Amino acid sequence: LRDQGFSSLGNISLGITFALLAFMSPVASLCAQKYDCRIVVNVGALSYFLFIIALFLPTLKEQYPDSDSVIFSDAFIISAIIVTSVIRGTGGAMYWVGGLSYLRQCSNDENKGLHFGIHSSLSQSNIMFGSLISAFLLGKTSKFLFFIVMGIINLVACLSFLFLGKPEKDED
């Protein structure tokens, strides 16, 4: 964001996101107890997609520098990124707490270590693969294409969560 003229907006956005992720986790836990954890996961995953759309706005502004559309105004872009940072922080808490609640409901004492280990491993692997995709795409394509590809990957992931089955504990 800095190279697009938004100085420290990226740092502010991350600060808001992680502060809310920490402070909203107890609320997310209540949501996961009250509602189906699959719904909580889906709402949380959608928050990440909304954030990607907001981060796409500065790149769109670069693509259309002569546009007078309100969505390309600095005030709109800053507001969209701040608002979606709040949504992402709150939704991120719901995503992680809901996902771990789902795992807990699917696990018993004998397999919960395996389930949580696989979850942790996949989470870290996603960070690695996302970073590798970013390094490849940003070095060889435009930021515009980068956001399109990453947005599609995120949307596919969000849609895949719609197919989570009802948790069933293996009683063995």
Tab-separated table of C-alpha atoms in Angstrom:
chain	number	residue	atom	x	y	z
A	1	LEU	CA	0.000	0.000	0.000
A	2	ARG	CA	2.898	2.327	0.689
A	3	ASP	CA	4.027	2.280	-2.951
A	4	GLN	CA	0.458	3.111	-3.994
A	5	GLY	CA	0.434	6.327	-1.951
A	6	PHE	CA	-1.234	5.064	1.228
A	7	SER	CA	1.798	5.470	3.557
A	8	SER	CA	1.239	3.400	6.723
A	9	LEU	CA	-2.272	2.144	5.936
A	10	GLY	CA	-0.996	-1.439	5.647
A	11	ASN	CA	0.486	-1.314	9.161
A	12	ILE	CA	-2.660	0.265	10.563
A	13	SER	CA	-4.764	-2.389	8.855
A	14	LEU	CA	-2.686	-5.207	10.323
A	15	GLY	CA	-2.814	-3.629	13.780
A	16	ILE	CA	-6.610	-3.412	13.656
A	17	THR	CA	-6.921	-6.946	12.317
A	18	PHE	CA	-4.725	-8.593	14.941
A	19	ALA	CA	-6.090	-6.528	17.846
A	20	LEU	CA	-9.616	-7.570	16.955
A	21	LEU	CA	-8.550	-11.146	16.303
A	22	ALA	CA	-7.279	-11.275	19.889
A	23	PHE	CA	-10.130	-9.401	21.531
A	24	MET	CA	-12.950	-11.037	19.570
A	25	SER	CA	-11.866	-14.639	20.141
A	26	PRO	CA	-13.973	-14.955	23.343
A	27	VAL	CA	-16.993	-13.621	21.440
A	28	ALA	CA	-16.253	-16.031	18.603
A	29	SER	CA	-16.167	-18.848	21.137
A	30	LEU	CA	-19.674	-17.898	22.282
A	31	CYS	CA	-20.816	-17.866	18.651
A	32	ALA	CA	-19.312	-21.305	18.062
A	33	GLN	CA	-21.190	-22.600	21.127
A	34	LYS	CA	-24.508	-20.991	20.198
A	35	TYR	CA	-24.480	-21.602	16.424
A	36	ASP	CA	-23.353	-24.424	14.190
A	37	CYS	CA	-19.552	-24.107	14.006
A	38	ARG	CA	-19.735	-24.665	10.235
A	39	ILE	CA	-21.675	-21.401	9.898
A	40	VAL	CA	-19.140	-19.634	12.108
A	41	VAL	CA	-16.285	-20.910	9.901
A	42	ASN	CA	-18.055	-19.785	6.724
A	43	VAL	CA	-18.740	-16.289	8.075
A	44	GLY	CA	-15.091	-16.030	9.144
A	45	ALA	CA	-13.779	-17.233	5.783
A	46	LEU	CA	-15.944	-14.706	3.964
A	47	SER	CA	-14.333	-11.902	5.990
A	48	TYR	CA	-10.960	-12.731	4.424
A	49	PHE	CA	-12.481	-12.523	0.937
A	50	LEU	CA	-13.992	-9.094	1.680
A	51	PHE	CA	-10.589	-7.885	2.853
A	52	ILE	CA	-8.954	-9.043	-0.398
A	53	ILE	CA	-11.573	-7.107	-2.367
A	54	ALA	CA	-10.753	-3.948	-0.370
A	55	LEU	CA	-7.022	-4.451	-0.947
A	56	PHE	CA	-7.768	-4.769	-4.661
A	57	LEU	CA	-9.082	-1.181	-4.801
A	58	PRO	CA	-5.668	0.594	-4.869
A	59	THR	CA	-4.587	-1.691	-7.705
A	60	LEU	CA	-7.784	-0.963	-9.619
A	61	LYS	CA	-7.131	2.742	-9.068
A	62	GLU	CA	-3.723	2.264	-10.730
A	63	GLN	CA	-5.382	0.469	-13.649
A	64	TYR	CA	-7.839	3.346	-14.186
A	65	PRO	CA	-5.937	6.514	-13.219
A	66	ASP	CA	-8.306	8.860	-15.095
A	67	SER	CA	-11.479	7.554	-13.486
A	68	ASP	CA	-13.516	9.911	-11.304
A	69	SER	CA	-15.446	7.063	-9.672
A	70	VAL	CA	-15.930	7.382	-5.938
A	71	ILE	CA	-14.497	3.901	-5.402
A	72	PHE	CA	-11.117	5.197	-6.559
A	73	SER	CA	-11.026	8.128	-4.143
A	74	ASP	CA	-8.431	7.910	-1.388
A	75	ALA	CA	-11.117	8.427	1.265
A	76	PHE	CA	-13.189	5.516	-0.042
A	77	ILE	CA	-10.185	3.201	-0.342
A	78	ILE	CA	-8.912	4.059	3.151
A	79	SER	CA	-12.392	3.601	4.621
A	80	ALA	CA	-12.900	0.292	2.814
A	81	ILE	CA	-9.570	-1.080	4.032
A	82	ILE	CA	-10.167	0.051	7.633
A	83	VAL	CA	-13.734	-1.318	7.702
A	84	THR	CA	-12.705	-4.636	6.160
A	85	SER	CA	-9.784	-4.841	8.608
A	86	VAL	CA	-12.344	-4.685	11.409
A	87	ILE	CA	-14.464	-7.296	9.621
A	88	ARG	CA	-11.405	-9.476	8.964
A	89	GLY	CA	-10.211	-9.292	12.570
A	90	THR	CA	-13.638	-10.212	13.906
A	91	GLY	CA	-14.204	-12.786	11.166
A	92	GLY	CA	-10.719	-14.208	11.614
A	93	ALA	CA	-11.533	-14.936	15.250
A	94	MET	CA	-14.714	-16.668	14.114
A	95	TYR	CA	-12.836	-18.626	11.443
A	96	TRP	CA	-10.145	-19.942	13.793
A	97	VAL	CA	-12.367	-20.590	16.804
A	98	GLY	CA	-15.110	-22.101	14.645
A	99	GLY	CA	-12.644	-24.299	12.788
A	100	LEU	CA	-11.046	-25.572	15.964
A	101	SER	CA	-14.498	-26.156	17.492
A	102	TYR	CA	-15.382	-28.185	14.421
A	103	LEU	CA	-12.224	-30.273	14.864
A	104	ARG	CA	-12.997	-30.764	18.550
A	105	GLN	CA	-16.488	-31.987	17.707
A	106	CYS	CA	-15.073	-34.456	15.163
A	107	SER	CA	-12.387	-35.802	17.483
A	108	ASN	CA	-12.168	-38.069	20.474
A	109	ASP	CA	-9.378	-38.425	23.036
A	110	GLU	CA	-7.485	-40.885	20.875
A	111	ASN	CA	-7.400	-38.943	17.598
A	112	LYS	CA	-7.620	-35.299	18.637
A	113	GLY	CA	-3.829	-34.904	18.660
A	114	LEU	CA	-3.670	-36.187	15.101
A	115	HIS	CA	-6.544	-33.955	13.945
A	116	PHE	CA	-5.102	-30.818	15.529
A	117	GLY	CA	-1.628	-31.687	14.243
A	118	ILE	CA	-2.924	-32.057	10.679
A	119	HIS	CA	-4.819	-28.763	11.023
A	120	SER	CA	-1.716	-26.956	12.246
A	121	SER	CA	0.422	-28.477	9.510
A	122	LEU	CA	-2.056	-27.502	6.776
A	123	SER	CA	-2.349	-23.967	8.170
A	124	GLN	CA	1.411	-23.473	8.079
A	125	SER	CA	1.645	-25.085	4.640
A	126	ASN	CA	-0.954	-22.632	3.339
A	127	ILE	CA	1.210	-19.744	4.494
A	128	MET	CA	4.178	-21.250	2.693
A	129	PHE	CA	2.250	-21.935	-0.543
A	130	GLY	CA	0.633	-18.482	-0.449
A	131	SER	CA	4.048	-16.894	-0.078
A	132	LEU	CA	5.463	-18.964	-2.940
A	133	ILE	CA	2.529	-18.095	-5.199
A	134	SER	CA	2.969	-14.426	-4.270
A	135	ALA	CA	6.689	-14.508	-5.008
A	136	PHE	CA	6.087	-16.120	-8.382
A	137	LEU	CA	3.132	-13.967	-9.447
A	138	LEU	CA	4.433	-10.615	-8.217
A	139	GLY	CA	7.754	-11.176	-9.945
A	140	LYS	CA	6.270	-12.144	-13.293
A	141	THR	CA	2.803	-10.568	-13.540
A	142	SER	CA	0.974	-7.394	-12.628
A	143	LYS	CA	-0.529	-6.659	-9.217
A	144	PHE	CA	-3.890	-6.695	-10.975
A	145	LEU	CA	-3.496	-10.347	-12.041
A	146	PHE	CA	-2.055	-11.197	-8.623
A	147	PHE	CA	-5.220	-10.001	-6.868
A	148	ILE	CA	-7.441	-11.783	-9.369
A	149	VAL	CA	-5.615	-15.106	-8.811
A	150	MET	CA	-5.446	-14.771	-5.023
A	151	GLY	CA	-9.081	-13.673	-4.874
A	152	ILE	CA	-10.157	-16.714	-6.879
A	153	ILE	CA	-8.129	-19.038	-4.632
A	154	ASN	CA	-9.732	-17.453	-1.570
A	155	LEU	CA	-13.227	-17.659	-3.057
A	156	VAL	CA	-12.747	-21.346	-3.913
A	157	ALA	CA	-11.615	-21.967	-0.329
A	158	CYS	CA	-14.669	-20.108	1.010
A	159	LEU	CA	-16.974	-22.133	-1.213
A	160	SER	CA	-15.323	-25.388	-0.147
A	161	PHE	CA	-16.263	-24.656	3.470
A	162	LEU	CA	-19.920	-24.785	2.450
A	163	PHE	CA	-19.464	-28.533	2.027
A	164	LEU	CA	-18.269	-29.262	5.563
A	165	GLY	CA	-20.218	-32.222	6.860
A	166	LYS	CA	-21.943	-32.395	10.206
A	167	PRO	CA	-19.312	-33.306	12.821
A	168	GLU	CA	-19.361	-36.954	13.797
A	169	LYS	CA	-17.155	-38.271	16.552
A	170	ASP	CA	-15.422	-41.543	15.959
A	171	GLU	CA	-16.243	-43.344	19.210
A	172	ASP	CA	-13.361	-45.834	18.840
